[in-house]
């Protein structure tokens, strides 16, 4: 009689409460494990896995997400996406400078870009880069903050008050002219070469993203290269080659500006504010591209 197990009615309230708590804890742990497993299967650590498709209510482009590395999913972020702001700031300032390099409407003096380079392409893009840091986007923070610094530094070079490249500036002294009459052009070429190297590094980090995002950095990289070579040609006294290279840099800079606007629009537009969504064209070897191919293959097999 005494060896019989107590019935449920004889279990104390404290024991029942403890059992209920243990059961809830076990269910929570099982739910977390299942969610983690599902996230791993869906590529949670892969940035391409969180790019929405056209059938979903929102389509932030890879350029809008601005993160080829690890990042938190969009649904877990508490901040708005700052990348489109930075991309727009970069695009507008690049567009203005490219118009000057192309001599559009007989523009030849680049100082018109100073205001935009300081306020929009510089300050606003730098702030967008810092906000990318806040949301955990290492690539976005590095790219936007760096190009914000580029535009600020370029504006300083063109500001008459600083007189860095002026007719009576440090590169126009008799000593400097005795060494190289066009030393200022060579100095600007070195400045642009450094940005060409930096952009090449970023370009390599876009090879598993989307075609539109890759094209942004590819055209920008070529623009820096053409402009730097144009400055070197000017330093060597070849004005014809310098003019053609500068115009080529303007063409690629114009393309980079429009690709930046394209990626920014793709990061902003969704079904709540636009009647259409922009395709970003995933690379075939990207995770999203492989998922698309596997899904298409599965549909063919089922058919």
Short mmCIF file of C-alpha atoms in Angstrom, two decimals:
data_model
loop_
_atom_site.label_atom_id
_atom_site.label_comp_id
_atom_site.label_asym_id
_atom_site.label_seq_id
_atom_site.Cartn_x
_atom_site.Cartn_y
_atom_site.Cartn_z
CA UNK A 1 0.00 0.00 0.00
CA UNK A 2 2.75 2.42 0.94
CA UNK A 3 4.77 1.46 -2.19
CA UNK A 4 2.12 2.87 -4.52
CA UNK A 5 2.94 6.09 -6.30
CA UNK A 6 0.94 9.11 -5.15
CA UNK A 7 -1.89 10.12 -7.43
CA UNK A 8 -2.05 13.42 -9.24
CA UNK A 9 -4.48 14.67 -6.67
CA UNK A 10 -1.90 14.17 -3.93
CA UNK A 11 0.82 16.21 -5.69
CA UNK A 12 1.31 19.52 -3.97
CA UNK A 13 0.69 22.82 -5.71
CA UNK A 14 4.40 23.62 -5.56
CA UNK A 15 5.30 20.42 -7.39
CA UNK A 16 2.66 21.03 -10.04
CA UNK A 17 3.98 24.55 -10.55
CA UNK A 18 7.57 23.27 -10.83
CA UNK A 19 6.54 20.66 -13.38
CA UNK A 20 4.70 23.28 -15.41
CA UNK A 21 7.71 25.58 -15.37
CA UNK A 22 10.01 22.76 -16.44
CA UNK A 23 7.67 21.85 -19.27
CA UNK A 24 7.50 25.45 -20.49
CA UNK A 25 11.28 25.75 -20.33
CA UNK A 26 11.69 22.57 -22.33
CA UNK A 27 9.24 23.82 -24.95
CA UNK A 28 11.06 27.15 -25.18
CA UNK A 29 14.42 25.43 -25.62
CA UNK A 30 12.96 23.19 -28.30
CA UNK A 31 11.50 26.22 -30.11
CA UNK A 32 14.86 28.05 -29.99
CA UNK A 33 16.67 24.98 -31.31
CA UNK A 34 14.14 24.57 -34.10
CA UNK A 35 14.38 28.23 -35.04
CA UNK A 36 18.16 28.06 -35.08
CA UNK A 37 18.10 24.97 -37.25
CA UNK A 38 15.68 26.61 -39.65
CA UNK A 39 17.81 29.74 -39.76
CA UNK A 40 20.92 27.73 -40.57
CA UNK A 41 19.10 25.86 -43.31
CA UNK A 42 17.82 29.11 -44.78
CA UNK A 43 21.28 30.69 -44.71
CA UNK A 44 20.88 33.08 -41.78
CA UNK A 45 24.60 33.80 -41.90
CA UNK A 46 24.42 34.46 -45.60
CA UNK A 47 23.43 38.01 -46.59
CA UNK A 48 21.84 36.85 -49.82
CA UNK A 49 19.36 34.64 -47.97
CA UNK A 50 17.56 37.68 -46.60
CA UNK A 51 17.03 39.40 -49.90
CA UNK A 52 13.30 39.46 -50.54
CA UNK A 53 11.87 38.32 -53.83
CA UNK A 54 9.27 39.99 -56.01
CA UNK A 55 6.49 37.87 -54.52
CA UNK A 56 7.21 39.18 -51.02
CA UNK A 57 5.88 42.49 -49.69
CA UNK A 58 9.28 44.15 -49.48
CA UNK A 59 12.34 44.12 -51.74
CA UNK A 60 15.42 45.68 -50.19
CA UNK A 61 18.12 45.24 -52.81
CA UNK A 62 21.53 43.95 -51.93
CA UNK A 63 22.80 47.41 -52.66
CA UNK A 64 20.20 48.72 -50.26
CA UNK A 65 21.30 46.28 -47.59
CA UNK A 66 24.91 47.23 -48.33
CA UNK A 67 26.47 44.25 -46.61
CA UNK A 68 28.38 41.50 -48.38
CA UNK A 69 29.54 40.16 -45.01
CA UNK A 70 27.70 38.87 -41.96
CA UNK A 71 24.77 40.88 -40.73
CA UNK A 72 21.55 40.60 -38.80
CA UNK A 73 18.33 39.95 -40.71
CA UNK A 74 16.18 42.92 -41.59
CA UNK A 75 13.36 41.83 -39.28
CA UNK A 76 15.69 41.95 -36.26
CA UNK A 77 16.92 45.48 -36.87
CA UNK A 78 15.48 48.35 -34.85
CA UNK A 79 16.82 51.04 -37.20
CA UNK A 80 15.84 52.17 -40.67
CA UNK A 81 18.17 51.14 -43.47
CA UNK A 82 20.70 54.01 -43.86
CA UNK A 83 22.31 52.69 -47.05
CA UNK A 84 19.95 54.37 -49.58
CA UNK A 85 20.68 57.75 -48.00
CA UNK A 86 24.42 57.22 -48.33
CA UNK A 87 24.06 55.92 -51.87
CA UNK A 88 21.98 58.93 -52.91
CA UNK A 89 24.50 61.34 -51.38
CA UNK A 90 27.30 59.60 -53.25
CA UNK A 91 25.32 59.49 -56.50
CA UNK A 92 24.40 63.18 -56.64
CA UNK A 93 27.91 64.44 -55.87
CA UNK A 94 29.47 62.02 -58.34
CA UNK A 95 26.96 63.12 -60.97
CA UNK A 96 27.93 66.78 -60.58
CA UNK A 97 31.66 66.10 -60.78
CA UNK A 98 31.19 63.79 -63.76
CA UNK A 99 29.32 66.55 -65.59
CA UNK A 100 32.35 68.78 -65.06
CA UNK A 101 34.74 66.04 -66.25
CA UNK A 102 32.58 65.58 -69.35
CA UNK A 103 32.50 69.37 -69.86
CA UNK A 104 28.72 69.31 -69.99
CA UNK A 105 27.33 72.74 -70.93
CA UNK A 106 30.94 73.98 -71.16
CA UNK A 107 31.64 73.37 -67.47
CA UNK A 108 35.38 73.16 -66.91
CA UNK A 109 35.92 74.45 -63.36
CA UNK A 110 35.17 71.76 -60.74
CA UNK A 111 34.57 74.11 -57.80
CA UNK A 112 30.81 73.82 -58.26
CA UNK A 113 31.03 70.44 -56.57
CA UNK A 114 32.49 71.86 -53.36
CA UNK A 115 29.16 72.60 -51.68
CA UNK A 116 27.68 69.19 -52.47
CA UNK A 117 30.92 67.43 -51.59
CA UNK A 118 31.02 69.05 -48.16
CA UNK A 119 27.34 68.91 -47.21
CA UNK A 120 25.73 65.99 -49.02
CA UNK A 121 28.36 63.65 -50.42
CA UNK A 122 30.60 64.37 -47.45
CA UNK A 123 28.72 65.00 -44.22
CA UNK A 124 25.48 63.15 -45.00
CA UNK A 125 27.27 60.15 -46.44
CA UNK A 126 29.60 60.06 -43.44
CA UNK A 127 26.59 60.05 -41.11
CA UNK A 128 25.01 57.24 -43.13
CA UNK A 129 28.23 55.28 -42.72
CA UNK A 130 28.13 55.77 -38.96
CA UNK A 131 24.51 54.59 -38.90
CA UNK A 132 25.60 51.53 -40.87
CA UNK A 133 28.03 50.92 -38.03
CA UNK A 134 25.13 51.10 -35.58
CA UNK A 135 23.11 48.46 -37.43
CA UNK A 136 26.10 46.12 -37.70
CA UNK A 137 27.04 46.51 -41.38
CA UNK A 138 30.82 46.48 -41.51
CA UNK A 139 31.02 46.82 -45.28
CA UNK A 140 28.43 49.59 -45.43
CA UNK A 141 30.10 51.50 -42.61
CA UNK A 142 33.51 51.22 -44.25
CA UNK A 143 32.37 52.15 -47.74
CA UNK A 144 29.98 55.01 -46.95
CA UNK A 145 32.18 56.58 -44.27
CA UNK A 146 35.26 56.35 -46.48
CA UNK A 147 33.61 57.92 -49.50
CA UNK A 148 32.13 60.59 -47.27
CA UNK A 149 35.70 61.33 -46.21
CA UNK A 150 36.76 61.30 -49.86
CA UNK A 151 34.29 64.00 -50.80
CA UNK A 152 35.21 66.16 -47.81
CA UNK A 153 38.91 65.87 -48.61
CA UNK A 154 38.31 66.54 -52.31
CA UNK A 155 36.27 69.62 -51.43
CA UNK A 156 39.14 70.85 -49.28
CA UNK A 157 41.50 70.46 -52.24
CA UNK A 158 39.20 72.64 -54.35
CA UNK A 159 38.37 75.26 -51.71
CA UNK A 160 40.12 78.53 -52.62
CA UNK A 161 40.63 79.46 -48.96
CA UNK A 162 42.86 76.42 -48.45
CA UNK A 163 44.80 77.23 -51.63
CA UNK A 164 46.22 73.73 -51.89
CA UNK A 165 46.00 73.58 -55.67
CA UNK A 166 45.90 77.33 -56.29
CA UNK A 167 48.10 79.28 -58.66
CA UNK A 168 50.12 80.56 -55.73
CA UNK A 169 49.79 77.43 -53.60
CA UNK A 170 52.49 75.08 -52.33
CA UNK A 171 52.74 73.30 -55.70
CA UNK A 172 53.25 76.59 -57.54
CA UNK A 173 56.30 77.84 -55.66
CA UNK A 174 59.50 78.39 -57.65
CA UNK A 175 61.12 75.46 -55.87
CA UNK A 176 58.26 73.10 -56.75
CA UNK A 177 58.10 74.32 -60.36
CA UNK A 178 61.83 73.82 -60.70
CA UNK A 179 61.34 70.15 -59.87
CA UNK A 180 58.08 69.63 -61.79
CA UNK A 181 56.02 72.42 -63.37
CA UNK A 182 52.89 70.24 -63.12
CA UNK A 183 53.49 68.82 -59.66
CA UNK A 184 49.92 69.61 -58.59
CA UNK A 185 48.56 67.28 -61.27
CA UNK A 186 50.86 64.52 -60.11
CA UNK A 187 49.78 65.06 -56.50
CA UNK A 188 46.09 64.79 -57.42
CA UNK A 189 46.94 61.66 -59.44
CA UNK A 190 48.49 60.04 -56.37
CA UNK A 191 45.40 61.03 -54.36
CA UNK A 192 43.10 59.39 -56.90
CA UNK A 193 45.32 56.32 -57.20
CA UNK A 194 44.90 55.65 -53.50
CA UNK A 195 41.13 55.73 -53.91
CA UNK A 196 41.39 53.43 -56.90
CA UNK A 197 43.21 50.87 -54.73
CA UNK A 198 40.65 51.20 -51.95
CA UNK A 199 37.73 50.82 -54.37
CA UNK A 200 39.35 47.71 -55.85
CA UNK A 201 39.34 46.15 -52.37
CA UNK A 202 35.65 46.91 -51.99
CA UNK A 203 34.98 45.63 -55.49
CA UNK A 204 36.38 42.22 -54.55
CA UNK A 205 33.89 42.10 -51.67
CA UNK A 206 30.94 42.40 -54.06
CA UNK A 207 31.69 39.35 -56.20
CA UNK A 208 29.08 37.24 -54.39
CA UNK A 209 26.40 39.91 -54.24
CA UNK A 210 24.34 41.17 -57.18
CA UNK A 211 25.23 42.40 -60.64
CA UNK A 212 23.89 45.91 -60.00
CA UNK A 213 25.86 46.27 -56.78
CA UNK A 214 29.00 44.94 -58.45
CA UNK A 215 28.59 47.34 -61.36
CA UNK A 216 28.43 50.30 -58.98
CA UNK A 217 31.90 49.59 -57.63
CA UNK A 218 33.28 48.41 -60.98
CA UNK A 219 32.39 51.64 -62.78
CA UNK A 220 33.59 53.72 -59.84
CA UNK A 221 36.89 51.84 -59.80
CA UNK A 222 37.46 52.48 -63.50
CA UNK A 223 36.51 56.13 -63.02
CA UNK A 224 39.18 56.59 -60.36
CA UNK A 225 41.72 54.85 -62.59
CA UNK A 226 40.91 56.99 -65.64
CA UNK A 227 40.99 60.23 -63.65
CA UNK A 228 44.29 59.32 -62.00
CA UNK A 229 45.84 58.44 -65.35
CA UNK A 230 44.51 61.71 -66.75
CA UNK A 231 46.34 63.63 -64.04
CA UNK A 232 49.54 61.72 -64.73
CA UNK A 233 49.19 62.42 -68.46
CA UNK A 234 48.76 66.10 -67.65
CA UNK A 235 51.89 65.98 -65.53
CA UNK A 236 53.76 64.43 -68.46
CA UNK A 237 52.65 67.25 -70.73
CA UNK A 238 50.27 65.18 -72.88
CA UNK A 239 47.22 67.41 -72.81
CA UNK A 240 45.36 65.43 -75.49
CA UNK A 241 45.62 62.13 -73.59
CA UNK A 242 44.81 63.90 -70.33
CA UNK A 243 41.61 65.35 -71.78
CA UNK A 244 40.46 62.01 -73.18
CA UNK A 245 41.21 60.15 -69.98
CA UNK A 246 39.37 62.75 -67.93
CA UNK A 247 36.33 62.43 -70.20
CA UNK A 248 36.53 58.65 -69.88
CA UNK A 249 36.60 59.07 -66.12
CA UNK A 250 33.54 61.29 -66.43
CA UNK A 251 31.68 58.62 -68.40
CA UNK A 252 32.41 55.90 -65.83
CA UNK A 253 31.68 58.32 -63.01
CA UNK A 254 28.29 59.08 -64.55
CA UNK A 255 27.58 55.34 -64.80
CA UNK A 256 28.62 54.89 -61.15
CA UNK A 257 26.24 57.67 -60.12
CA UNK A 258 23.29 56.05 -61.88
CA UNK A 259 24.14 52.61 -60.51
CA UNK A 260 24.25 54.16 -57.02
CA UNK A 261 20.82 55.70 -57.59
CA UNK A 262 19.55 52.37 -58.93
CA UNK A 263 20.68 50.48 -55.82
CA UNK A 264 19.32 53.23 -53.59
CA UNK A 265 15.91 53.07 -55.26
CA UNK A 266 15.91 49.29 -54.99
CA UNK A 267 16.60 49.67 -51.27
CA UNK A 268 13.79 52.17 -50.76
CA UNK A 269 11.00 50.85 -53.00
CA UNK A 270 8.52 48.33 -51.70
CA UNK A 271 4.85 47.55 -52.25
CA UNK A 272 3.79 50.34 -49.90
CA UNK A 273 5.35 53.19 -51.88
CA UNK A 274 5.99 51.98 -55.42
CA UNK A 275 4.01 50.35 -58.21
CA UNK A 276 7.09 48.45 -59.37
CA UNK A 277 10.25 46.94 -57.88
CA UNK A 278 13.70 46.96 -59.43
CA UNK A 279 15.50 43.69 -60.17
CA UNK A 280 19.03 43.42 -58.83
CA UNK A 281 20.13 40.30 -60.77
CA UNK A 282 21.89 37.89 -58.44
CA UNK A 283 25.13 36.33 -59.60
CA UNK A 284 24.67 32.66 -60.58
CA UNK A 285 27.33 31.57 -58.08
CA UNK A 286 25.83 33.52 -55.18
CA UNK A 287 23.81 31.75 -52.52
CA UNK A 288 20.61 33.36 -53.75
CA UNK A 289 21.44 32.36 -57.30
CA UNK A 290 22.03 28.76 -56.24
CA UNK A 291 18.78 28.74 -54.30
CA UNK A 292 16.93 29.99 -57.39
CA UNK A 293 18.50 27.32 -59.57
CA UNK A 294 17.72 24.59 -57.05
CA UNK A 295 14.12 25.76 -56.80
CA UNK A 296 13.78 25.81 -60.58
CA UNK A 297 15.32 22.34 -60.82
CA UNK A 298 12.94 21.05 -58.15
CA UNK A 299 9.97 22.48 -60.05
CA UNK A 300 11.15 20.81 -63.25
CA UNK A 301 11.60 17.49 -61.47
CA UNK A 302 8.12 17.69 -59.99
CA UNK A 303 6.69 18.55 -63.39
#
